[in-house]
Coordinates of C-alpha atoms in Angstrom, one line a residue:
Chain Y
M1 CA -9.5 -41.0 12.0
L2 CA -8.3 -38.6 14.5
A3 CA -10.7 -36.3 16.4
I4 CA -10.4 -32.5 15.5
P5 CA -9.1 -30.5 18.4
K6 CA -10.9 -27.6 19.7
F7 CA -8.2 -24.8 19.0
P8 CA -6.1 -23.9 15.9
E9 CA -2.9 -24.3 18.0
E10 CA -3.7 -28.0 18.7
F11 CA -4.7 -28.7 15.2
R12 CA -1.7 -27.2 13.9
K13 CA 0.4 -29.4 16.2
L14 CA -1.4 -32.3 14.9
C15 CA -0.3 -31.3 11.3
R16 CA 3.3 -30.6 12.4
E17 CA 3.4 -34.1 13.8
E18 CA 2.0 -35.2 10.5
L19 CA -1.1 -36.8 12.1
H20 CA -3.4 -34.8 10.0
T21 CA -2.6 -34.9 6.4
S22 CA -5.9 -34.3 4.6
H23 CA -7.9 -31.2 3.4
T24 CA -8.9 -28.4 5.9
S25 CA -12.3 -27.9 4.5
G26 CA -15.1 -27.7 7.5
I27 CA -12.1 -27.7 10.1
L28 CA -12.5 -25.4 13.0
P29 CA -15.2 -23.2 11.3
G30 CA -15.0 -19.6 12.3
Y31 CA -11.2 -19.6 12.3
V32 CA -9.4 -17.9 9.4
Q33 CA -7.7 -20.3 7.1
A34 CA -4.6 -19.1 5.0
N35 CA -3.0 -19.9 1.6
L36 CA 0.7 -20.2 1.5
L37 CA 3.7 -19.2 -0.7
I38 CA 7.3 -19.4 0.2
L39 CA 9.8 -17.8 -2.0
P40 CA 13.7 -17.3 -2.1
A41 CA 14.9 -14.0 -0.6
E42 CA 15.3 -12.0 -3.9
E43 CA 11.9 -12.9 -5.4
A44 CA 10.2 -12.5 -1.9
E45 CA 11.1 -8.8 -2.0
D46 CA 9.3 -8.5 -5.2
F47 CA 6.4 -10.4 -4.1
R48 CA 5.9 -8.5 -1.0
D49 CA 5.7 -5.4 -3.1
L50 CA 3.3 -7.3 -5.6
C51 CA 1.0 -7.8 -2.5
F52 CA 1.5 -4.2 -1.2
R53 CA 0.4 -2.8 -4.5
N54 CA -2.5 -5.2 -5.2
P55 CA -4.1 -5.8 -1.6
V56 CA -7.4 -7.0 -3.2
A57 CA -6.1 -9.7 -5.4
C58 CA -3.2 -10.5 -3.1
P59 CA -4.4 -10.0 0.5
L60 CA -1.1 -10.6 2.7
L61 CA -2.3 -11.6 6.3
A62 CA 1.5 -11.8 7.3
H63 CA 4.8 -12.9 6.3
T64 CA 7.6 -14.6 8.1
V65 CA 10.3 -12.5 9.5
G66 CA 13.9 -13.9 9.9
D67 CA 13.0 -17.3 10.8
P68 CA 10.0 -19.9 9.9
N69 CA 8.4 -19.5 13.3
T70 CA 8.0 -15.7 13.6
L71 CA 5.3 -13.6 11.6
S72 CA 5.1 -9.9 10.8
N73 CA 1.7 -9.9 12.5
S74 CA 1.4 -11.9 15.9
A75 CA -2.5 -11.4 15.8
I76 CA -2.8 -13.8 13.0
I77 CA -1.1 -16.7 14.8
K78 CA 0.3 -16.6 18.5
E79 CA 4.0 -16.6 19.1
G80 CA 5.8 -19.6 19.8
T81 CA 3.1 -21.9 18.4
F82 CA 4.0 -22.1 14.7
D83 CA 6.4 -23.4 12.1
I84 CA 5.4 -22.5 8.5
R85 CA 7.4 -25.3 7.2
A86 CA 5.3 -28.0 8.9
D87 CA 1.9 -26.5 9.9
F88 CA 0.1 -27.1 6.6
P89 CA -1.3 -30.5 6.2
K90 CA 0.6 -30.9 2.9
Y91 CA 2.9 -28.8 0.7
N92 CA 3.3 -28.5 -3.2
I93 CA 7.1 -28.2 -4.0
Y94 CA 7.7 -26.4 -7.3
E95 CA 11.1 -26.2 -9.3
K96 CA 11.2 -23.7 -12.4
G97 CA 7.4 -23.3 -12.3
S98 CA 6.6 -27.0 -12.2
L99 CA 5.1 -29.1 -9.6
V100 CA 7.7 -31.7 -8.6
E101 CA 6.6 -33.2 -5.3
Q102 CA 3.9 -33.1 -2.5
K103 CA 5.3 -33.4 1.0
L104 CA 4.1 -33.3 4.5
N105 CA 6.7 -30.6 5.4
C106 CA 9.1 -28.5 3.6
R107 CA 11.9 -28.3 6.1
D108 CA 14.5 -29.7 3.5
E109 CA 13.3 -27.0 0.9
W110 CA 13.3 -24.1 3.2
G111 CA 16.6 -22.3 2.4
A112 CA 18.6 -19.2 3.9
G113 CA 16.8 -15.9 3.4
Y114 CA 13.4 -17.6 2.5
V115 CA 10.3 -15.8 3.3
G116 CA 6.8 -17.4 3.8
F117 CA 3.7 -15.4 2.9
L118 CA 0.2 -16.2 4.5
I119 CA -2.5 -14.9 2.1
G120 CA -6.3 -14.6 2.9
C121 CA -8.8 -16.7 1.2
S122 CA -12.6 -16.4 0.7
Y123 CA -13.8 -19.0 3.0
S124 CA -14.4 -16.1 5.6
F125 CA -16.8 -14.1 3.7
E126 CA -18.7 -17.4 2.3
R127 CA -19.6 -18.2 5.7
A128 CA -20.8 -14.5 6.2
L129 CA -22.8 -14.9 3.2
S130 CA -24.5 -18.0 4.3
Q131 CA -25.2 -16.8 7.7
A132 CA -27.0 -14.0 5.9
G133 CA -29.3 -16.2 4.0
L134 CA -27.2 -15.6 0.7
P135 CA -25.3 -18.9 0.6
P136 CA -22.9 -19.0 -2.4
R137 CA -24.2 -21.5 -5.1
N138 CA -20.9 -23.5 -4.9
V139 CA -21.5 -24.0 -1.1
V140 CA -24.9 -25.0 -1.6
E141 CA -24.1 -27.6 -4.6
K142 CA -20.9 -28.6 -2.6
K143 CA -18.8 -27.7 -5.6
N144 CA -15.6 -25.9 -6.1
V145 CA -16.0 -22.1 -6.9
A146 CA -15.7 -21.4 -10.5
M147 CA -12.5 -19.4 -11.2
F148 CA -11.5 -17.4 -14.3
K149 CA -8.5 -16.0 -15.7
T150 CA -9.1 -12.3 -16.6
S151 CA -7.7 -9.6 -18.9
K152 CA -7.2 -7.1 -16.0
M153 CA -3.6 -7.0 -15.0
L154 CA -2.1 -6.5 -11.5
D155 CA 0.0 -3.4 -11.0
P156 CA 3.4 -5.1 -11.6
A157 CA 6.2 -5.2 -9.1
G158 CA 9.8 -6.2 -9.8
I159 CA 9.9 -9.6 -11.7
F160 CA 6.1 -9.9 -11.6
I161 CA 4.9 -8.2 -14.7
E162 CA 1.8 -9.1 -17.0
C163 CA 0.1 -11.0 -14.2
P164 CA -3.5 -11.3 -14.6
Y165 CA -6.4 -11.2 -11.9
V166 CA -7.9 -14.4 -11.3
V167 CA -11.4 -14.1 -10.1
S168 CA -14.1 -16.4 -8.5
M169 CA -17.6 -16.2 -9.6
R170 CA -20.8 -16.6 -7.7
P171 CA -24.4 -15.9 -9.0
Y172 CA -26.8 -13.7 -7.3
K173 CA -30.1 -12.1 -7.9
T174 CA -29.5 -8.4 -9.1
Q175 CA -31.7 -7.2 -6.1
D176 CA -29.3 -8.9 -3.6
L177 CA -26.2 -7.3 -5.2
P178 CA -26.2 -4.3 -2.7
K179 CA -26.4 -6.8 0.4
V180 CA -23.7 -9.0 -1.1
R181 CA -21.5 -6.1 -1.7
E182 CA -22.0 -4.8 1.7
I183 CA -21.3 -8.2 3.6
T184 CA -18.3 -9.1 1.8
R185 CA -16.8 -5.5 2.0
E186 CA -16.2 -5.9 5.5
F187 CA -13.6 -8.6 4.9
R188 CA -10.9 -6.2 3.8
L189 CA -8.1 -8.5 4.7
T190 CA -9.4 -11.2 2.4
H191 CA -10.4 -9.8 -1.1
G192 CA -13.3 -7.6 0.3
E193 CA -16.2 -6.7 -2.0
P194 CA -16.6 -8.0 -5.4
I195 CA -14.4 -6.3 -8.2
D196 CA -17.1 -6.4 -11.0
W197 CA -20.4 -7.9 -11.7
G198 CA -22.9 -8.5 -14.5
Y199 CA -22.5 -9.8 -17.9
D200 CA -21.0 -6.3 -18.8
G201 CA -18.6 -7.0 -16.1
A202 CA -17.8 -10.3 -17.4
E203 CA -16.9 -8.5 -20.7
R204 CA -14.8 -5.9 -19.0
L205 CA -12.8 -8.6 -17.4
G206 CA -12.3 -10.3 -20.6
I207 CA -14.2 -13.6 -19.7
E208 CA -15.5 -15.2 -22.6
D209 CA -17.3 -18.3 -21.6
L210 CA -19.0 -18.1 -18.1
Q211 CA -19.5 -21.8 -18.4
S212 CA -15.8 -22.8 -18.8
P213 CA -13.8 -21.8 -15.9
E214 CA -10.2 -22.2 -15.9
Y215 CA -10.2 -23.6 -12.4
G216 CA -12.7 -25.1 -10.2
D217 CA -16.2 -26.3 -11.2
S218 CA -18.7 -24.8 -13.7
I219 CA -21.7 -23.2 -11.9
T220 CA -25.2 -22.5 -13.4
I221 CA -26.4 -18.9 -13.5
A222 CA -30.2 -18.7 -13.6
D223 CA -32.0 -16.4 -15.8
D224 CA -32.8 -14.0 -13.0
E225 CA -29.1 -14.0 -11.7
I226 CA -26.0 -12.2 -12.7
P227 CA -22.5 -13.4 -12.2
V228 CA -20.6 -11.5 -9.4
F229 CA -16.8 -11.6 -9.5
W230 CA -14.4 -11.4 -6.5
A231 CA -10.8 -11.3 -6.8
C232 CA -9.3 -14.8 -6.1
G233 CA -6.4 -16.3 -4.1
V234 CA -5.2 -18.3 -7.1
T235 CA -4.0 -14.9 -8.5
P236 CA -0.9 -14.7 -6.5
Q237 CA -0.1 -18.4 -7.1
L238 CA -0.6 -17.9 -10.9
A239 CA 1.7 -14.8 -10.6
V240 CA 4.5 -16.9 -9.2
E241 CA 3.9 -19.7 -11.7
T242 CA 4.2 -17.2 -14.5
V243 CA 7.6 -16.2 -13.5
G244 CA 8.7 -19.6 -12.2
H245 CA 11.3 -20.1 -14.8
L246 CA 13.1 -17.0 -13.5
I247 CA 13.5 -18.2 -10.0
N248 CA 16.4 -20.1 -8.6
G249 CA 15.6 -22.7 -5.9
P250 CA 12.3 -24.3 -4.8
V251 CA 9.1 -22.4 -4.3
I252 CA 6.7 -24.0 -2.0
G253 CA 2.9 -23.5 -1.9
H254 CA 0.3 -25.2 0.3
T255 CA -1.5 -28.1 -1.6
P256 CA -4.9 -26.8 -2.7
G257 CA -7.6 -27.3 0.1
H258 CA -4.8 -28.1 2.6
M259 CA -4.7 -24.8 4.3
L260 CA -3.4 -23.4 7.5
V261 CA -5.9 -22.8 10.4
C262 CA -4.9 -19.5 12.1
D263 CA -5.8 -18.1 15.6
I264 CA -7.7 -15.2 14.2
K265 CA -11.2 -15.4 13.8
D266 CA -13.3 -14.5 10.6
E267 CA -14.8 -11.5 12.3
N268 CA -11.5 -10.1 13.3
I269 CA -10.0 -9.6 9.9
C270 CA -12.7 -7.1 9.1
N271 CA -10.9 -3.9 9.8
Chain U
M1 CA 6.7 38.6 -3.3
L2 CA 7.3 37.1 0.0
A3 CA 10.6 35.3 0.6
I4 CA 9.9 31.4 1.1
P5 CA 10.6 30.4 4.6
K6 CA 13.1 27.6 5.3
F7 CA 10.7 25.0 6.9
P8 CA 7.4 23.7 5.8
E9 CA 5.6 24.5 9.1
E10 CA 6.4 28.2 8.5
F11 CA 5.4 28.0 4.9
R12 CA 2.0 26.4 5.8
K13 CA 1.5 29.4 8.2
L14 CA 2.0 31.6 5.4
C15 CA -0.8 29.8 3.5
R16 CA -3.0 29.8 6.7
E17 CA -2.7 33.5 6.9
E18 CA -3.5 33.9 3.2
L19 CA -0.1 35.5 2.3
H20 CA 1.1 32.8 -0.1
T21 CA -1.9 32.2 -2.6
S22 CA 0.1 30.8 -5.8
H23 CA 1.4 27.5 -6.8
T24 CA 3.7 25.4 -4.9
S25 CA 5.9 24.1 -7.8
G26 CA 9.5 24.5 -6.9
I27 CA 8.7 25.4 -3.2
L28 CA 11.0 23.7 -0.4
P29 CA 12.3 21.1 -2.8
G30 CA 13.0 17.7 -1.1
Y31 CA 9.7 17.9 1.1
V32 CA 6.8 15.8 0.0
Q33 CA 3.7 17.8 -1.2
A34 CA 0.3 16.4 -1.1
N35 CA -2.9 16.5 -3.0
L36 CA -6.2 17.0 -1.2
L37 CA -9.7 15.6 -1.2
I38 CA -12.3 16.5 1.5
L39 CA -15.5 14.5 1.7
P40 CA -18.7 14.2 3.8
A41 CA -18.6 11.5 6.4
E42 CA -20.7 8.9 4.3
E43 CA -18.7 9.2 1.1
A44 CA -15.4 9.3 3.3
E45 CA -15.8 5.9 4.3
D46 CA -16.0 4.6 0.8
F47 CA -13.3 6.7 -0.2
R48 CA -11.1 5.3 2.5
D49 CA -11.9 1.9 1.2
L50 CA -11.1 3.1 -2.4
C51 CA -7.7 4.1 -1.4
F52 CA -7.2 1.0 0.9
R53 CA -8.1 -1.2 -2.4
N54 CA -6.1 0.8 -4.8
P55 CA -2.9 2.1 -3.2
V56 CA -1.0 2.6 -6.5
A57 CA -3.5 4.7 -8.0
C58 CA -4.8 6.4 -4.7
P59 CA -1.6 6.6 -2.5
L60 CA -3.1 7.8 0.9
L61 CA -0.6 9.5 3.0
A62 CA -2.9 10.2 5.7
H63 CA -6.3 11.4 6.7
T64 CA -7.9 13.6 9.4
V65 CA -9.2 11.9 12.6
G66 CA -12.0 13.8 14.3
D67 CA -11.2 17.4 13.6
P68 CA -9.4 19.2 10.7
N69 CA -6.3 19.6 12.5
T70 CA -5.4 15.9 13.5
L71 CA -3.9 13.3 11.2
S72 CA -3.9 9.5 11.0
N73 CA 0.0 9.6 10.5
S74 CA 1.8 12.4 12.4
A75 CA 5.0 11.5 10.5
I76 CA 3.6 13.3 7.5
I77 CA 2.9 16.6 9.4
K78 CA 3.9 17.4 13.0
E79 CA 1.1 17.7 15.6
G80 CA -0.1 21.1 16.5
T81 CA 1.2 22.7 13.0
F82 CA -1.7 22.1 10.8
D83 CA -5.2 23.1 9.5
I84 CA -6.5 21.0 6.6
R85 CA -9.1 23.9 5.8
A86 CA -6.4 26.5 5.4
D87 CA -2.8 25.1 4.9
F88 CA -3.2 24.6 1.0
P89 CA -2.6 27.9 -0.9
K90 CA -5.9 27.6 -2.8
Y91 CA -9.0 25.4 -2.6
N92 CA -11.4 24.2 -5.3
I93 CA -15.1 24.0 -4.0
Y94 CA -17.2 21.4 -5.8
E95 CA -21.0 20.9 -5.6
K96 CA -22.6 17.9 -7.4
G97 CA -19.3 17.4 -9.2
S98 CA -19.0 20.8 -10.5
L99 CA -16.5 23.4 -9.7
V100 CA -18.5 26.4 -8.1
E101 CA -15.6 28.4 -6.5
Q102 CA -12.0 28.8 -5.8
K103 CA -11.2 30.1 -2.1
L104 CA -8.2 30.6 0.1
N105 CA -9.6 28.5 2.8
C106 CA -12.6 26.1 3.2
R107 CA -13.6 26.5 6.8
D108 CA -17.3 27.4 5.7
E109 CA -17.5 24.2 3.6
W110 CA -15.9 22.0 6.2
G111 CA -19.1 20.3 7.9
A112 CA -19.6 17.9 10.8
G113 CA -18.1 14.5 10.1
Y114 CA -16.0 15.8 7.2
V115 CA -12.8 14.0 6.4
G116 CA -9.8 15.2 4.7
F117 CA -7.4 12.9 2.7
L118 CA -3.7 13.7 1.8
I119 CA -2.8 11.9 -1.2
G120 CA 0.8 11.5 -2.6
C121 CA 1.8 12.8 -5.9
S122 CA 4.7 11.9 -8.4
Y123 CA 6.8 15.0 -7.6
S124 CA 8.9 13.1 -5.3
F125 CA 10.0 10.4 -7.8
E126 CA 10.5 12.9 -10.6
R127 CA 13.2 14.7 -8.5
A128 CA 14.7 11.1 -7.9
L129 CA 14.7 10.5 -11.6
S130 CA 16.4 13.8 -12.3
Q131 CA 19.0 13.2 -9.7
A132 CA 19.8 9.9 -11.4
G133 CA 20.5 11.5 -14.9
L134 CA 17.0 10.6 -16.1
P135 CA 15.0 13.6 -15.9
P136 CA 11.4 13.3 -17.1
R137 CA 10.7 15.0 -20.4
N138 CA 8.2 17.2 -18.9
V139 CA 10.5 18.6 -16.4
V140 CA 13.3 19.3 -19.1
E141 CA 10.6 20.9 -21.2
K142 CA 9.0 22.7 -18.5
K143 CA 5.5 21.2 -19.5
N144 CA 2.8 19.6 -17.6
V145 CA 3.1 15.9 -17.7
A146 CA 1.0 14.1 -20.2
M147 CA -2.1 12.3 -18.5
F148 CA -4.4 9.8 -20.1
K149 CA -7.8 8.1 -18.9
T150 CA -7.4 4.3 -19.3
S151 CA -9.7 1.3 -19.8
K152 CA -8.2 -0.2 -16.5
M153 CA -10.6 0.1 -13.6
L154 CA -10.0 0.6 -10.0
D155 CA -11.2 -2.1 -7.7
P156 CA -14.7 -0.6 -6.7
A157 CA -15.6 0.6 -3.1
G158 CA -18.8 1.3 -2.1
I159 CA -20.4 4.3 -4.5
F160 CA -17.0 4.3 -6.3
I161 CA -17.6 1.9 -9.0
E162 CA -16.3 2.2 -12.8
C163 CA -13.8 4.6 -11.8
P164 CA -10.9 4.5 -14.3
Y165 CA -7.0 4.6 -13.8
V166 CA -5.6 7.8 -14.9
V167 CA -2.0 7.6 -15.8
S168 CA 0.8 10.1 -16.5
M169 CA 3.1 9.2 -19.5
R170 CA 6.9 9.9 -19.4
P171 CA 9.1 8.6 -22.5
Y172 CA 12.2 6.7 -22.0
K173 CA 14.7 4.7 -23.9
T174 CA 14.1 1.0 -23.7
Q175 CA 17.7 0.3 -22.1
D176 CA 16.8 2.7 -19.4
L177 CA 13.4 1.1 -18.3
P178 CA 15.0 -1.2 -15.6
K179 CA 16.8 1.8 -13.9
V180 CA 13.6 3.9 -14.2
R181 CA 11.5 1.0 -12.7
E182 CA 14.0 0.6 -10.0
I183 CA 14.3 4.2 -9.1
T184 CA 10.6 5.0 -8.9
R185 CA 9.8 1.6 -7.1
E186 CA 11.0 2.7 -3.9
F187 CA 8.4 5.7 -3.9
R188 CA 5.9 3.0 -2.5
L189 CA 3.6 5.7 -0.8
T190 CA 3.4 7.8 -4.0
H191 CA 2.7 5.5 -7.0
G192 CA 5.9 3.5 -7.0
E193 CA 6.9 1.9 -10.2
P194 CA 5.2 2.2 -13.5
I195 CA 1.9 0.2 -14.0
D196 CA 2.9 -0.4 -17.7
W197 CA 5.1 0.6 -20.6
G198 CA 5.5 0.2 -24.3
Y199 CA 3.1 0.6 -27.2
D200 CA 1.5 -2.7 -26.2
G201 CA 1.3 -1.2 -22.7
A202 CA -0.7 1.7 -24.2
E203 CA -2.8 -0.8 -26.0
R204 CA -3.5 -2.7 -22.8
L205 CA -4.3 0.4 -21.1
G206 CA -6.9 1.4 -23.9
I207 CA -5.1 4.4 -24.7
E208 CA -5.8 5.2 -28.4
D209 CA -3.8 8.5 -29.1
L210 CA -0.5 9.0 -27.3
Q211 CA -0.4 12.7 -28.7
S212 CA -3.9 13.5 -27.3
P213 CA -3.7 13.4 -23.5
E214 CA -6.9 14.0 -21.6
Y215 CA -4.9 16.2 -19.2
G216 CA -1.7 18.1 -19.2
D217 CA 0.5 18.7 -22.2
S218 CA 1.4 16.6 -25.2
I219 CA 4.9 15.3 -24.9
T220 CA 7.0 14.1 -27.9
I221 CA 8.1 10.5 -27.9
A222 CA 11.4 10.0 -29.9
D223 CA 11.8 7.0 -32.3
D224 CA 14.3 5.2 -29.7
E225 CA 11.8 5.8 -26.7
I226 CA 8.8 3.9 -25.4
P227 CA 6.2 5.6 -23.5
V228 CA 6.1 4.8 -19.7
F229 CA 3.0 4.8 -17.6
W230 CA 2.6 5.6 -13.9
A231 CA -0.7 5.8 -12.0
C232 CA -1.7 9.3 -11.6
G233 CA -3.0 11.4 -8.6
V234 CA -5.8 12.6 -10.9
T235 CA -7.4 9.1 -10.6
P236 CA -8.9 9.7 -7.2
Q237 CA -9.9 13.1 -8.1
L238 CA -11.8 11.7 -11.1
A239 CA -13.3 9.0 -9.0
V240 CA -14.9 11.6 -6.9
E241 CA -16.0 13.7 -9.9
T242 CA -17.6 10.5 -11.4
V243 CA -19.8 10.0 -8.4
G244 CA -20.2 13.9 -7.6
H245 CA -24.0 13.8 -8.5
L246 CA -24.5 11.5 -5.5
I247 CA -22.7 13.3 -3.0
N248 CA -24.7 15.8 -0.7
G249 CA -22.9 18.8 0.3
P250 CA -19.7 20.4 -0.7
V251 CA -16.6 18.4 -1.9
I252 CA -13.3 20.3 -1.6
G253 CA -10.0 19.6 -3.4
H254 CA -6.8 21.7 -3.7
T255 CA -6.5 23.9 -6.8
P256 CA -4.4 22.1 -9.2
G257 CA -0.6 23.0 -8.6
H258 CA -1.5 24.5 -5.2
M259 CA -0.5 21.7 -3.0
L260 CA 0.4 21.2 0.6
V261 CA 4.0 21.1 1.8
C262 CA 4.4 18.3 4.3
D263 CA 7.0 18.0 7.0
I264 CA 8.1 14.5 5.8
K265 CA 10.9 14.4 3.1
D266 CA 11.0 12.3 -0.3
E267 CA 13.4 10.0 0.7
N268 CA 11.2 9.1 4.0
I269 CA 8.3 8.0 2.0
C270 CA 10.3 5.1 0.6
N271 CA 9.2 2.3 2.9

């Protein structure tokens, strides 16, 4: 097994050279990790609008501009050190909404006019919660977070209509809620504070069974705890899946857990 | 009656000198008009987050920075030509969520740390719809638009929790919907495209009786038409009203219909 380098730039190079091909959990803690979606030109325009209209569920960190090496926000990744087609450890290739292949790069799939989107994830605020003595249950139990499809719809954009919010759920004691809201609120570029909480919140979101998440693992809620719901990065993925049959040409995402390590640090995405 | 000057800057001066004190409907068409909310420092921070998280329902054009004459975005209003405390024709003064007074300026109410927010409105896209041969029914019938409180909640921010979307409704023929969506979509800084449509859309939004709007006038929907719903600028006002009892010190809004005429033109808020 290769030693993990000290800086994101070097780690991305390892991925680009296909020397690191596994997940990125625990890699270079403190640096922001990003989700990926790459879309053909026409749908990219709609997706950019979807993110613009729904920043809590679809927190866009940056998108490529013109070529696969240039980002709209160079604070996220330093210029000249990046190839969106190869710097993730592993890619999922979709055709018409279905997963067809997993690959170590997507150079062959990247077409003219393609745009890649880097989307924030909840790792950043999970670390902040842990540091404040309020570690998420899924972190403590080394499980995947519990995720639910809701009845709350994104504000539509172009072809993206009737796309539901997906939420992640972490249980907390009622008296800790203000602190939990305050800590995660600062992470405005990656979902920010919870979008709802409590059993009445679950009802508002149309979640019927808190023990049957659509994605991730089931998490126990103790008697003195309530469920707390954050918008989740699966939302934009599901949105693209929902309209997949309308998209001509391959769509590319990262393989779950195999994320991009960015140059920006957790604390710098609090704006 | 005074003649209406040719440029927004001169019109704002008339308001500032308390020479124009009536509504702004039809004034300087083509220039963007803005809604107002002025809040004490503490709640202003929460409100800024609310807008950031819900740009479709709370489209923030600009906010004051430090003093009542300086805006975060000088493209909206030229520097040195603006006083947020006097450039609207008329102000509503609220205490603990209740309207207590209407005044021609709010210099006495503006306190240390106060922040003023300029919020986009739907006049801009209504003109664009009319120009495309799809005039909104309320414009044709010279009525106020029909507005409904919905069961869709804003993503919360700080004290602003359980705040519902308010939507405006305009009926259109089903075959015109794609064009209506396309035209209004461009107005990304002022609500943009519809958030839902159709009778199933009304149901999703929890609207029970389309002939009983909470605000504005009742509008007939013909048999060959469907209701089309846009997020509405009443949303942020209602949000502030909802938490009004928690706010210490006066809150200021514009008197409905008495808006600020900005320097920026309709077509320039399409980004």
